[in-house]
Amino acid sequence: MGKRERSALLPSNLPQLQNLIKRDPISYKEDFLQQYRHYESQLTILQLKPDEEAEEFGNLVTFISQVAQCYPQEINKFPQQLIKLLSEHYQNLNPNLRKTMVQSLILLRNKEIIPSITLLSLFYTLFRVHDKQLRDLLYSHIISDIKNTNAKHKNNKLNKTLQNFMYTILQNTTDSTNVVAAKKSLDACIELYKKGIWNDSKTVNIISEACFHSATKIKVTAIQFFLGSRFGEKLLSSLQKSSNNDRFEVKLMTMNLISRIIGAHKLILLSFYTYLLKYLKPHQRDVTMILVVVAQSCHELVPPDALEPVIKAIANNFVTDHCAGEVMAAGLNAIREICVRQPLAIDSTLLQDLTEYKSDRDKGVMMAAKSLIGLFREINPEMLKRKDRGKIASMNMKDFKPLQYGKVRTTEQIEGIELLEEYKKQQMQEGTVENEEDEWVGWEVASNSSSNNGDWIDVSDDENKDNIDDKDDENKDNIDDKDDDDENESVIDDKNDDDEIESDIDDEVESDINDKNEDDNDDDGNEVDKDEDKERENEGKNEDKGYEGETTKDIKISSLATTRLLTPADFFKLNELKMKHKVKQLMEGGKRKSDAIQHNEPSDIVDVNFITGPRKKAKQDYEERIESIKAGREGREKFGGHKKGKKTEGTSTTNKEKARHKAFMMVIHKKNAITKKRMSLRDRQIQLTKRGNFKKKKK
C-alpha cells in the first residue's frame, strides 16, 4: 500500500494512527489534531443528548487517552471535560460509554496526568450509579491508587484529604444512593487499615463514627470490624457441614487453624469443643495432634462447663489401667495443658484420682502425674490431697485465694526488677555507674513537629474538654507511628541480639530436658520410691524456699522503679539479666531445677512433644535393623577377616567359594563320597549290617 493510500485511511483507522503516533508524535501531529477537533464536535452533540450510545465518541475518548502523553499541551482540557460530563450526566449516560470514560480517566491517572484527589472525588460520586460492575471497577482503582501512592513513603497530606472526604461522604446520607457511596467509603477505610496503609487513629475514628450510622448495613460493617471478622465461625461451619468430603489431613489442618485463632484472639466457640469429642479416642488417627488442638483452643475466658466434658472424655478414654503407658501419659499431659489455660475446667475429685498415678511403674505416666501436681501446687493447692500439697503450699494456704472465673491476677512490680536492682548496686560498688543522660544516648527519637491541621470533627462548646483529650491521644498515636518508622539501627541490632540470646536459651532448655528425660527413662521402676523419698526430704529441708527458690515470705517490693525513671537501656538490660538468670538456673541442674522448666504459662502454640512426653526409644523393626547394619558396613572393608580376603580387581575365587554357588544336584554325590570317607569304623559296621538285613528281607 502506498503512502498516500495509508494516509487516506488513517482518519478511519484509529488503532493504526495510535500506533504511529506513539512511534513518531511530531510527524502525525496534524492527524491527531484532526481527530481531536472531531472529538470536540462529538462532545458538543453529546452534551445536548447525553442518553445516546455515541459509540464513535467512545472510540475517540479511548484514542486520545492512549496518546495523551505525546501531546500534553493540546489535551490540557481533555480530562476536565470528561470529569464535567460525568459529573453532570452520570445518571443519563449510556452504561458502556460511561465505563469507557471511567477507564480512560483511570488510564490518565496512571500516567499522572490527573491528580488523585480530583479523580477520587468524582469516583465517590459515581458510586451512586446503579451499575455493580462500574462500582467494582471504581472500588478496586481507589484501593490500588492509594496503595501505590503510599508505596515508597506515606503521603500524609493526601491521606488526610482523602480521609476528610470519606468522612464527609459517611455523614451525608440523605437518600439511598448516598448510602451506597458511604458503604463503599467505609469498606475502603477498613481494607486500607487491614493492608497497613491507613493504620492511624484517624482511620479508626472514621470507622468508629460509622457504628452510630443510621443505615443498618454501614452500622453492622463497622461493628464487625471492631468485633473481629467471623473467620473462625466460618471455618467451623464449613468443617461441620455434612457435605464436607475433605481428607482427614485437611480437616486436621482446619481444626489446628481454628484452635490457634481461638487461643490467640480469646474467642468463644463452644460448639468447637463438642465437635472435638468424637475424635478423643486412643485409636483415632493422629490423636496426639487432636489433643494439641484441644489444648490450643482453651483459654481463661472459656466457660469451665464447656471444657468439663472434654476433660472427662480424655480421662475416661486415655487415663485408665487398660491403656498403654504412652496413651496414659498423653492423656495426663493433655489435661495438664488444658488446666494451664483454664484451671477451673477440672474438679477436685477427678484431679485427685489422676494424681494417684504419681506412683505408676511407667516413667512417663509418673512424670505426667507429678507435673499435674506441680501445676496445682501453684495455681490452686486446695484441690489437691493434703499429702500432695507440699509443705510450702500448705504454709501459704491461709493467704491463698484461688482465682474465680473471669478474674485476672495482677503483678505488683516489674518482673525481674530485683535483678536490675542488684546489678545497679554492683555497679555502684565497682564505681562504674553511668550518668542517666548518657543512658538515653542512642535511644532518643526526634519529636514530631507537624501540625494537626487535618482535624475534621466539629464539636459543641460543652464537649471541648473531651475533644482536647481525643486530639492529645491522636497526636500521641501519630508520634508513635513516626517513631516506629524512624527507629535507630542500633536498636534493631540490639533486638536481633536479644532474639539470638533467646534462641540459644531455648536450645539449652530443650537439650537439658532431653538429657534429663533420657536419664530418667533408663532408671528401673524400683527407683520411683527412692525419688519420692528424696523429694520429701528436700521439701523438709527447704521449708523457706519456693518452687524456684523464692522465699515464702512476702516478696520485697523493689524501690528501683519508684525512685528513678527507667530508661530504654535499663529495660534492655533487664531482659538480658532475666535471660542470664534463666540460663544459670538451667546450668545448675538438680531435680527441682528440671521441674522448674515445666512451663506453667500458657502459650498460643502447643508442641506435640509436651503431649507425648518423654518416652523410651521404640524398638526397631526388621527393615530398620537391616538399614542400620548396612549403614555400619559402609567404609569398613579394610577391617574384614583374612578368610574373606582383601580381594583386588581381577583375582579369582577358590573352589570352595565356587561350590557354594553351584546347584545342589551337581554336588550331592560329591558330598556323599566325602561323608563315606569321613565315616568311622563303627558307622561302617552298622551300615553294612543294615544292608545285609535288608537283603535278607527281600529274599
XYZ file of C-alpha atoms in Angstrom:
699
model
C 0.000 0.000 0.000
C 1.370 3.428 -0.912
C 1.968 6.262 1.465
C -0.945 8.299 0.088
C -3.404 5.433 0.429
C -2.255 4.805 4.014
C -2.617 8.474 4.950
C -6.107 8.476 3.476
C -7.159 5.553 5.692
C -5.695 6.973 8.922
C -8.735 9.107 9.922
C -10.927 5.975 9.929
C -8.329 3.584 11.411
C -7.696 4.899 14.933
C -5.670 1.904 16.263
C -3.178 2.243 13.384
C -2.926 6.010 13.897
C -2.427 5.433 17.619
C 0.472 3.099 16.886
C 2.108 5.551 14.501
C 1.718 8.500 16.884
C 3.437 6.604 19.700
C 6.348 5.928 17.341
C 6.631 9.424 15.873
C 4.409 12.042 17.588
C 5.771 15.021 15.645
C 5.085 13.602 12.176
C 1.473 12.752 12.939
C 0.536 15.802 14.980
C -1.825 17.145 12.312
C -3.660 13.831 12.158
C -4.068 13.899 15.934
C -5.404 17.472 15.900
C -7.907 16.476 13.239
C -9.219 13.668 15.461
C -9.240 15.977 18.491
C -11.415 18.511 16.643
C -13.725 15.694 15.698
C -13.893 14.726 19.417
C -14.858 18.283 20.402
C -17.709 18.352 17.901
C -18.969 14.987 19.150
C -18.735 16.273 22.746
C -20.980 19.221 21.926
C -23.587 16.904 20.410
C -23.430 14.523 23.389
C -23.991 17.327 25.880
C -27.271 18.076 24.102
C -28.334 14.400 24.016
C -26.461 12.588 26.842
C -28.566 9.398 26.633
C -27.297 8.400 23.146
C -24.953 5.439 22.686
C -22.258 7.611 20.994
C -20.012 4.709 20.079
C -17.829 6.917 17.878
C -17.333 9.355 20.767
C -16.194 6.475 22.992
C -13.609 5.369 20.430
C -12.261 8.925 20.203
C -12.009 9.173 24.013
C -10.065 5.906 24.167
C -7.761 7.045 21.342
C -6.970 10.434 22.931
C -6.325 8.907 26.380
C -3.887 6.397 24.843
C -1.721 9.098 23.196
C -2.294 11.875 25.747
C 1.313 11.761 26.967
C 2.540 12.652 23.475
C 0.654 15.980 23.319
C 0.285 17.301 26.904
C -0.353 20.913 25.821
C -3.005 20.072 23.264
C -5.106 17.893 25.610
C -4.878 20.006 28.766
C -8.674 20.484 28.755
C -9.479 16.877 27.889
C -9.537 15.393 31.458
C -11.672 18.204 32.848
C -14.141 17.829 30.001
C -14.623 14.148 30.792
C -14.929 14.839 34.515
C -17.502 17.560 33.928
C -19.518 15.382 31.567
C -19.581 12.500 34.063
C -20.408 14.770 36.998
C -23.381 16.364 35.250
C -24.845 13.429 33.288
C -23.612 10.262 35.036
C -27.168 9.043 35.596
C -28.222 9.529 31.958
C -25.125 8.332 30.090
C -25.092 5.011 28.307
C -23.522 2.324 30.608
C -20.927 1.258 28.034
C -19.942 4.842 27.278
C -19.784 5.679 30.976
C -17.493 2.720 31.634
C -15.282 3.705 28.686
C -14.904 7.228 30.034
C -14.041 5.917 33.524
C -11.403 3.577 32.087
C -9.923 6.482 30.128
C -9.705 8.596 33.290
C -8.009 5.719 35.129
C -5.508 5.491 32.274
C -4.810 9.216 32.520
C -4.362 8.880 36.309
C -1.867 6.043 35.835
C 0.079 8.353 33.508
C -0.052 11.004 36.302
C -1.902 13.480 34.091
C -4.750 13.861 36.620
C -4.242 14.419 40.377
C -5.534 11.710 42.662
C -7.884 13.788 44.785
C -9.737 15.157 41.748
C -10.386 11.726 40.319
C -11.330 10.097 43.624
C -13.873 12.803 44.345
C -15.552 12.010 41.041
C -15.426 8.263 41.641
C -17.132 8.524 45.013
C -19.882 10.464 43.274
C -20.194 7.678 40.698
C -20.780 5.133 43.495
C -24.383 6.329 43.422
C -24.885 4.796 39.973
C -26.871 1.545 39.866
C -24.152 -0.328 37.999
C -22.412 -3.049 40.013
C -19.594 -3.659 37.519
C -18.792 0.034 37.451
C -18.774 0.225 41.267
C -16.382 -2.743 41.475
C -14.084 -1.059 38.943
C -14.127 2.208 40.893
C -13.520 0.491 44.243
C -10.557 -1.568 43.016
C -8.957 1.522 41.464
C -9.370 3.581 44.659
C -7.647 0.906 46.756
C -4.802 0.343 44.265
C -4.269 4.072 43.691
C -3.970 4.877 47.410
C -1.714 1.850 47.871
C 0.591 2.918 45.038
C 0.665 6.495 46.304
C 1.906 5.323 49.714
C 4.223 2.618 48.372
C 7.567 4.406 48.810
C 6.584 6.694 51.685
C 3.330 7.738 53.292
C 1.753 10.776 51.677
C 0.207 12.238 54.841
C -1.195 15.312 53.115
C -3.085 13.265 50.545
C -4.184 10.717 53.144
C -5.685 13.385 55.407
C -7.518 14.977 52.495
C -8.984 11.655 51.407
C -9.924 10.733 54.974
C -11.769 14.020 55.401
C -13.559 13.418 52.117
C -14.585 9.883 53.121
C -15.816 11.127 56.480
C -17.948 13.736 54.682
C -19.493 11.034 52.481
C -20.281 8.904 55.560
C -22.106 11.811 57.164
C -24.016 12.793 54.018
C -26.607 10.019 53.616
C -29.833 11.804 52.749
C -31.052 9.174 50.267
C -30.414 5.546 49.312
C -27.862 6.413 46.623
C -25.686 8.191 49.152
C -25.847 5.121 51.424
C -24.154 3.025 48.721
C -21.339 5.556 48.403
C -20.988 5.708 52.205
C -20.799 1.897 52.383
C -18.043 1.825 49.773
C -16.175 4.565 51.647
C -16.334 2.520 54.855
C -15.199 -0.642 53.037
C -12.246 1.256 51.596
C -11.212 2.540 55.040
C -11.412 -0.953 56.532
C -9.443 -2.583 53.720
C -6.751 0.105 53.775
C -6.448 -0.358 57.542
C -6.067 -4.122 57.174
C -3.419 -3.654 54.499
C -1.458 -1.381 56.864
C -1.734 1.677 54.599
C -4.092 3.707 56.792
C -3.290 2.383 60.260
C -3.532 5.647 62.158
C -6.048 6.731 64.769
C -7.919 8.944 62.319
C -8.976 5.936 60.255
C -10.175 4.148 63.383
C -12.155 7.225 64.397
C -13.858 7.288 60.996
C -14.847 3.628 61.386
C -15.983 4.205 64.964
C -18.262 7.021 63.844
C -19.873 4.582 61.400
C -21.032 2.476 64.370
C -23.635 5.187 65.052
C -24.795 5.478 61.441
C -28.496 5.433 60.676
C -28.070 2.872 57.868
C -28.076 -0.711 59.158
C -25.566 -2.049 56.614
C -22.992 0.588 57.496
C -23.511 0.109 61.234
C -23.125 -3.683 61.015
C -19.948 -3.413 58.915
C -18.341 -1.032 61.397
C -19.327 -3.141 64.413
C -17.945 -6.297 62.801
C -14.633 -4.507 62.263
C -14.230 -3.893 65.985
C -15.527 -7.333 66.929
C -13.159 -9.022 64.514
C -14.043 -10.955 61.372
C -16.134 -14.106 61.758
C -13.347 -16.153 60.182
C -13.277 -18.754 62.948
C -17.052 -19.290 62.842
C -16.967 -19.676 59.062
C -14.194 -22.264 59.249
C -16.062 -24.218 61.914
C -19.330 -24.154 59.972
C -17.566 -25.424 56.843
C -15.965 -28.172 58.936
C -19.295 -29.275 60.418
C -21.103 -29.484 57.084
C -22.216 -32.982 56.117
C -21.149 -32.275 52.545
C -17.537 -31.765 53.603
C -15.616 -34.548 51.854
C -12.120 -33.333 52.587
C -9.435 -35.771 53.588
C -8.688 -36.172 57.277
C -5.357 -34.367 56.875
C -7.184 -31.291 55.545
C -9.740 -31.445 58.346
C -6.946 -31.702 60.889
C -5.222 -28.645 59.433
C -8.520 -26.754 59.606
C -9.023 -27.758 63.237
C -5.479 -26.662 64.047
C -6.088 -23.266 62.430
C -9.373 -22.782 64.311
C -7.748 -23.654 67.625
C -4.929 -21.167 67.063
C -7.425 -18.431 66.168
C -9.428 -19.177 69.320
C -6.367 -19.158 71.544
C -4.745 -16.068 70.028
C -7.863 -13.877 69.904
C -9.601 -15.330 73.003
C -12.686 -16.302 71.004
C -15.540 -18.346 72.468
C -16.748 -21.078 70.105
C -18.470 -23.573 72.388
C -19.596 -25.811 69.520
C -15.948 -26.460 68.605
C -15.350 -28.434 71.820
C -18.455 -30.519 71.176
C -17.193 -31.241 67.667
C -13.839 -32.486 69.005
C -15.393 -35.038 71.405
C -15.837 -37.673 68.694
C -12.092 -37.600 67.927
C -10.925 -38.073 71.540
C -10.250 -41.807 71.347
C -6.892 -43.623 71.640
C -7.317 -45.472 68.343
C -8.053 -42.232 66.461
C -5.597 -41.381 63.712
C -3.150 -38.610 64.726
C -4.737 -38.475 68.155
C -1.785 -36.588 69.649
C -2.424 -33.752 67.203
C -6.105 -33.796 68.193
C -5.051 -33.355 71.830
C -2.828 -30.448 70.768
C -5.808 -28.849 69.034
C -7.908 -29.223 72.188
C -5.231 -27.621 74.358
C -4.619 -24.735 71.948
C -8.306 -23.841 71.841
C -8.534 -23.304 75.609
C -8.069 -20.006 77.396
C -9.155 -18.387 80.653
C -12.355 -16.918 79.167
C -13.811 -20.268 78.071
C -16.597 -21.320 80.479
C -15.465 -24.281 82.622
C -18.751 -26.085 81.904
C -17.804 -26.271 78.215
C -14.408 -27.863 78.944
C -15.553 -30.273 81.649
C -16.932 -32.872 79.148
C -13.687 -32.673 77.187
C -11.527 -33.403 80.242
C -13.806 -36.242 81.327
C -13.645 -37.758 77.841
C -9.842 -37.628 77.886
C -9.724 -39.120 81.391
C -12.172 -41.953 80.580
C -10.630 -42.861 77.223
C -6.916 -42.292 77.847
C -6.157 -42.406 81.571
C -7.333 -45.898 82.510
C -5.481 -49.030 83.610
C -6.241 -50.971 80.442
C -4.463 -48.370 78.260
C -0.763 -48.441 77.413
C 1.668 -46.220 79.275
C 2.188 -43.884 76.334
C -1.567 -43.386 75.974
C -1.973 -42.607 79.680
C 0.949 -40.156 79.628
C -0.512 -38.364 76.603
C -3.892 -38.065 78.319
C -2.413 -36.685 81.545
C -0.228 -34.202 79.675
C -3.201 -33.042 77.600
C -5.246 -32.464 80.766
C -2.347 -30.525 82.230
C -2.094 -28.271 79.151
C -5.815 -27.569 79.358
C -5.590 -26.759 83.073
C -2.677 -24.382 82.465
C -5.018 -22.297 80.336
C -8.246 -22.825 82.317
C -7.633 -24.234 85.839
C -11.355 -24.272 86.619
C -12.075 -26.875 83.934
C -11.391 -29.825 86.287
C -12.987 -30.666 89.619
C -11.109 -31.770 92.727
C -12.437 -35.366 92.651
C -11.133 -36.083 89.157
C -7.873 -34.278 89.874
C -7.193 -36.347 92.984
C -7.880 -39.542 91.043
C -5.414 -38.526 88.340
C -2.700 -37.619 90.830
C -2.725 -41.210 92.149
C -0.742 -42.177 89.055
C 2.320 -40.476 90.546
C 3.473 -43.904 91.769
C 2.868 -45.705 88.486
C 5.605 -48.020 87.291
C 5.703 -46.354 83.878
C 8.099 -43.432 83.974
C 6.134 -41.291 81.521
C 2.874 -41.689 83.439
C 4.607 -40.953 86.715
C 6.213 -37.769 85.385
C 2.943 -36.588 83.820
C 1.069 -37.060 87.101
C 3.784 -35.235 89.055
C 3.716 -32.341 86.596
C -0.035 -32.068 87.178
C 0.586 -31.954 90.924
C 3.270 -29.302 90.495
C 0.899 -27.173 88.443
C -1.885 -27.170 91.022
C 0.561 -26.530 93.854
C 0.966 -23.107 92.278
C -2.477 -22.240 90.947
C -4.851 -23.954 93.415
C -3.379 -26.298 96.074
C -6.776 -26.628 97.769
C -7.871 -29.071 95.064
C -5.011 -31.488 95.855
C -4.907 -34.035 98.599
C -3.198 -32.888 101.752
C -0.199 -35.167 101.233
C 0.295 -33.829 97.675
C 0.226 -30.127 98.531
C 3.754 -29.963 99.917
C 4.854 -28.025 102.948
C 5.323 -24.716 101.143
C 1.837 -24.705 99.631
C 0.345 -25.843 102.940
C 2.009 -22.998 104.811
C 0.589 -20.472 102.357
C -2.953 -21.856 102.370
C -4.217 -19.160 104.748
C -3.239 -16.297 102.467
C -4.032 -18.093 99.224
C -7.145 -17.088 97.278
C -7.898 -19.064 94.108
C -8.926 -17.133 91.045
C -12.562 -17.071 90.067
C -13.866 -17.277 86.518
C -13.134 -14.060 84.634
C -10.708 -12.607 87.183
C -7.050 -11.854 86.415
C -4.215 -11.820 88.937
C -2.139 -8.658 88.601
C 1.549 -8.287 89.390
C 2.796 -5.833 91.993
C 6.057 -4.961 90.269
C 8.019 -5.388 87.060
C 9.104 -8.973 86.533
C 12.816 -9.388 87.264
C 13.265 -5.841 88.601
C 15.216 -7.247 91.566
C 17.881 -8.493 89.139
C 18.292 -4.994 87.720
C 18.443 -3.515 91.224
C 21.177 -5.953 92.205
C 23.051 -5.091 89.012
C 22.829 -1.366 89.818
C 24.139 -1.947 93.350
C 27.046 -3.939 91.937
C 27.849 -1.055 89.602
C 27.826 1.383 92.494
C 30.251 -0.805 94.437
C 32.581 -1.048 91.453
C 32.268 2.675 90.702
C 31.109 2.152 87.108
C 27.729 3.867 87.341
C 26.759 5.681 84.142
C 25.074 9.062 84.037
C 21.337 8.915 83.375
C 21.689 11.337 80.467
C 24.291 9.067 78.870
C 21.901 6.108 79.088
C 19.435 7.930 76.811
C 22.045 8.328 74.067
C 21.065 6.246 71.043
C 17.515 5.772 72.319
C 16.059 9.249 71.768
C 13.643 9.839 68.924
C 13.013 13.179 67.247
C 9.759 14.773 68.220
C 7.004 15.262 65.691
C 6.715 18.917 64.806
C 3.977 18.522 62.221
C 0.795 20.382 62.981
C -2.539 18.668 63.202
C -4.314 20.637 60.507
C -6.271 17.628 59.278
C -8.867 17.584 62.089
C -12.338 17.308 60.699
C -14.667 16.664 63.646
C -16.640 19.692 64.876
C -17.945 19.526 68.426
C -20.087 21.796 70.549
C -18.749 24.048 73.267
C -19.742 21.711 76.087
C -17.588 18.932 74.566
C -14.373 20.931 74.265
C -12.716 19.061 77.070
C -13.365 15.661 75.525
C -12.259 16.930 72.127
C -8.966 18.137 73.560
C -8.325 14.734 75.112
C -9.089 12.988 71.834
C -6.691 15.271 69.982
C -3.957 14.580 72.505
C -4.422 10.859 72.075
C -4.378 11.275 68.303
C -1.154 13.270 68.404
C 0.430 10.619 70.604
C -0.555 7.899 68.172
C 0.866 9.867 65.241
C 4.130 10.361 67.114
C 4.269 6.664 67.898
C 3.704 5.799 64.241
C 6.574 8.035 63.153
C 8.736 6.714 65.936
C 8.292 3.224 64.554
C 9.435 4.377 61.119
C 12.437 6.390 62.401
C 13.803 3.813 64.830
C 17.583 3.714 65.040
C 19.530 0.853 63.544
C 21.295 0.306 66.837
C 18.015 -0.579 68.486
C 17.265 -3.082 65.724
C 20.682 -4.674 66.193
C 20.092 -4.907 69.939
C 16.746 -6.581 69.330
C 18.378 -9.051 66.964
C 20.955 -9.853 69.657
C 18.084 -10.298 72.081
C 16.426 -12.809 69.738
C 19.713 -14.692 69.330
C 20.135 -14.981 73.113
C 16.549 -16.157 73.392
C 17.019 -18.847 70.732
C 20.215 -20.051 72.439
C 18.346 -20.332 75.726
C 15.567 -22.340 74.095
C 18.135 -24.730 72.628
C 19.774 -25.157 76.026
C 16.403 -25.761 77.678
C 15.457 -28.414 75.134
C 18.835 -30.147 75.348
C 18.740 -30.194 79.153
C 15.185 -31.538 79.185
C 16.012 -34.242 76.642
C 19.141 -35.297 78.548
C 17.171 -35.412 81.759
C 14.384 -37.430 80.174
C 16.822 -39.932 78.681
C 18.440 -40.433 82.074
C 15.044 -40.898 83.707
C 13.943 -43.437 81.115
C 16.980 -45.636 81.876
C 16.047 -45.947 85.569
C 14.221 -49.005 86.873
C 10.760 -48.990 88.369
C 12.198 -49.633 91.846
C 13.822 -46.201 91.864
C 10.466 -44.431 91.817
C 10.016 -44.803 95.557
C 13.563 -43.572 96.143
C 12.890 -40.424 94.124
C 9.733 -39.729 96.103
C 11.613 -40.133 99.394
C 14.289 -37.720 98.203
C 11.640 -35.191 97.212
C 10.042 -35.353 100.638
C 13.452 -34.868 102.254
C 14.173 -31.866 100.040
C 10.807 -30.349 100.883
C 11.565 -30.752 104.584
C 14.962 -29.113 104.225
C 13.761 -26.275 102.028
C 10.873 -25.037 104.123
C 11.642 -21.446 103.325
C 12.144 -21.993 99.585
C 9.506 -21.738 96.905
C 9.130 -23.509 93.599
C 12.148 -21.744 92.134
C 13.975 -20.755 95.284
C 11.733 -17.849 96.310
C 11.049 -17.254 99.988
C 7.636 -17.971 101.390
C 7.530 -14.562 102.983
C 6.108 -11.645 101.085
C 8.461 -10.694 98.283
C 10.087 -7.365 98.992
C 8.927 -4.728 96.577
C 11.835 -3.217 94.708
C 12.275 0.517 95.160
C 14.184 0.957 91.907
C 11.109 1.548 89.754
C 9.676 4.064 92.253
C 12.827 6.105 92.836
C 14.093 6.660 89.299
C 12.888 6.767 85.732
C 13.861 3.584 83.896
C 15.463 4.247 80.520
C 15.107 2.037 77.426
C 18.659 0.880 78.134
C 17.504 -0.294 81.576
C 14.697 -2.346 80.071
C 17.078 -3.860 77.533
C 19.494 -4.733 80.344
C 16.598 -6.161 82.360
C 15.712 -8.587 79.562
C 19.351 -9.622 79.268
C 19.615 -10.235 83.026
C 16.449 -12.342 83.056
C 17.817 -14.497 80.246
C 21.139 -14.958 82.036
C 19.321 -15.841 85.254
C 17.300 -18.462 83.415
C 20.432 -19.956 81.863
C 22.111 -20.029 85.271
C 19.202 -21.930 86.767
C 19.309 -24.479 83.965
C 23.067 -24.964 84.191
C 22.953 -25.543 87.947
C 20.932 -28.702 87.353
C 19.105 -30.653 90.040
C 15.730 -32.331 90.036
C 13.987 -29.276 91.389
C 15.502 -27.172 88.571
C 14.337 -29.578 85.906
C 10.839 -29.419 87.368
C 11.010 -25.625 87.195
C 11.499 -25.899 83.457
C 7.915 -27.120 83.175
C 6.098 -24.232 81.533
C 3.153 -23.126 83.634
C 2.415 -20.076 81.493
C 0.024 -20.656 78.583
C 1.258 -20.089 75.045
C -0.606 -19.779 71.765
C 1.044 -22.856 70.247
C 1.361 -26.260 71.948
C 4.193 -28.554 70.958
C 3.340 -32.192 70.298
C 6.274 -33.225 72.490
C 4.511 -31.730 75.531
C 1.602 -34.108 74.889
C 3.572 -37.282 74.187
C 6.062 -36.601 76.960
C 9.403 -38.365 77.393
C 9.428 -41.958 76.209
C 11.908 -44.700 75.508
C 13.228 -45.271 72.059
C 10.886 -47.553 70.126
C 12.168 -50.995 69.130
C 13.375 -51.167 65.545
C 11.596 -53.386 63.076
C 13.365 -55.724 60.639
C 13.772 -53.157 57.847
C 15.222 -50.542 60.192
C 17.699 -53.061 61.626
C 18.836 -54.096 58.137
C 19.317 -50.444 57.166
C 21.371 -49.755 60.288
C 23.518 -52.831 59.606
C 24.153 -51.750 56.027
C 24.968 -48.244 57.154
C 27.500 -49.633 59.639
C 29.224 -51.679 56.960
C 29.982 -48.721 54.737
C 33.662 -47.823 54.653
C 34.799 -50.830 56.752
C 36.121 -53.173 54.030
C 39.687 -52.964 55.345
C 38.606 -54.453 58.701
C 37.435 -57.755 57.162
C 38.941 -61.154 58.108
C 41.663 -63.000 56.207
C 39.281 -65.751 55.079
C 37.169 -63.313 53.191
C 40.374 -61.958 51.750
C 41.200 -58.475 50.667
C 40.432 -59.130 47.038
C 41.629 -56.905 44.309
C 40.035 -56.482 40.949
C 40.735 -59.345 38.512
C 41.500 -62.078 41.105
C 39.616 -65.402 41.008
C 37.802 -67.217 43.809
C 38.578 -70.550 45.468
C 36.905 -73.872 44.686
C 35.022 -73.748 47.991
C 33.576 -70.372 47.133
C 32.614 -71.630 43.669
C 30.972 -74.758 45.121
C 28.724 -72.627 47.301
C 27.093 -71.137 44.236
C 26.602 -74.438 42.356
C 23.259 -76.202 42.140
C 22.616 -78.768 44.859
C 22.147 -81.714 42.460
C 25.589 -81.071 40.993
C 27.409 -81.566 44.298
C 25.167 -84.060 46.126
C 27.176 -87.117 45.004
C 30.389 -85.439 45.936
C 29.001 -84.737 49.385
C 28.017 -88.419 49.793
C 31.520 -89.540 48.872
C 33.072 -87.133 51.319
C 30.695 -88.392 54.004
C 31.713 -92.028 53.347
C 35.384 -91.175 53.667
C 34.830 -89.473 56.992
C 32.775 -92.347 58.442
C 34.230 -94.145 61.450
C 34.712 -97.942 61.609
C 31.718 -98.387 63.875
C 29.492 -96.425 61.494
C 30.586 -98.568 58.574
C 29.781 -101.788 60.503
C 26.305 -100.506 61.315
C 25.698 -99.557 57.695
C 26.829 -102.994 56.409
C 24.619 -104.782 58.952
C 21.584 -102.742 57.825
C 22.243 -103.596 54.192
C 22.572 -107.338 54.993
C 19.324 -107.376 56.921
C 17.591 -105.514 54.122
C 18.677 -108.078 51.531
C 17.530 -110.987 53.716
C 14.065 -109.457 53.997
C 13.793 -109.175 50.229
C 14.500 -112.887 49.779
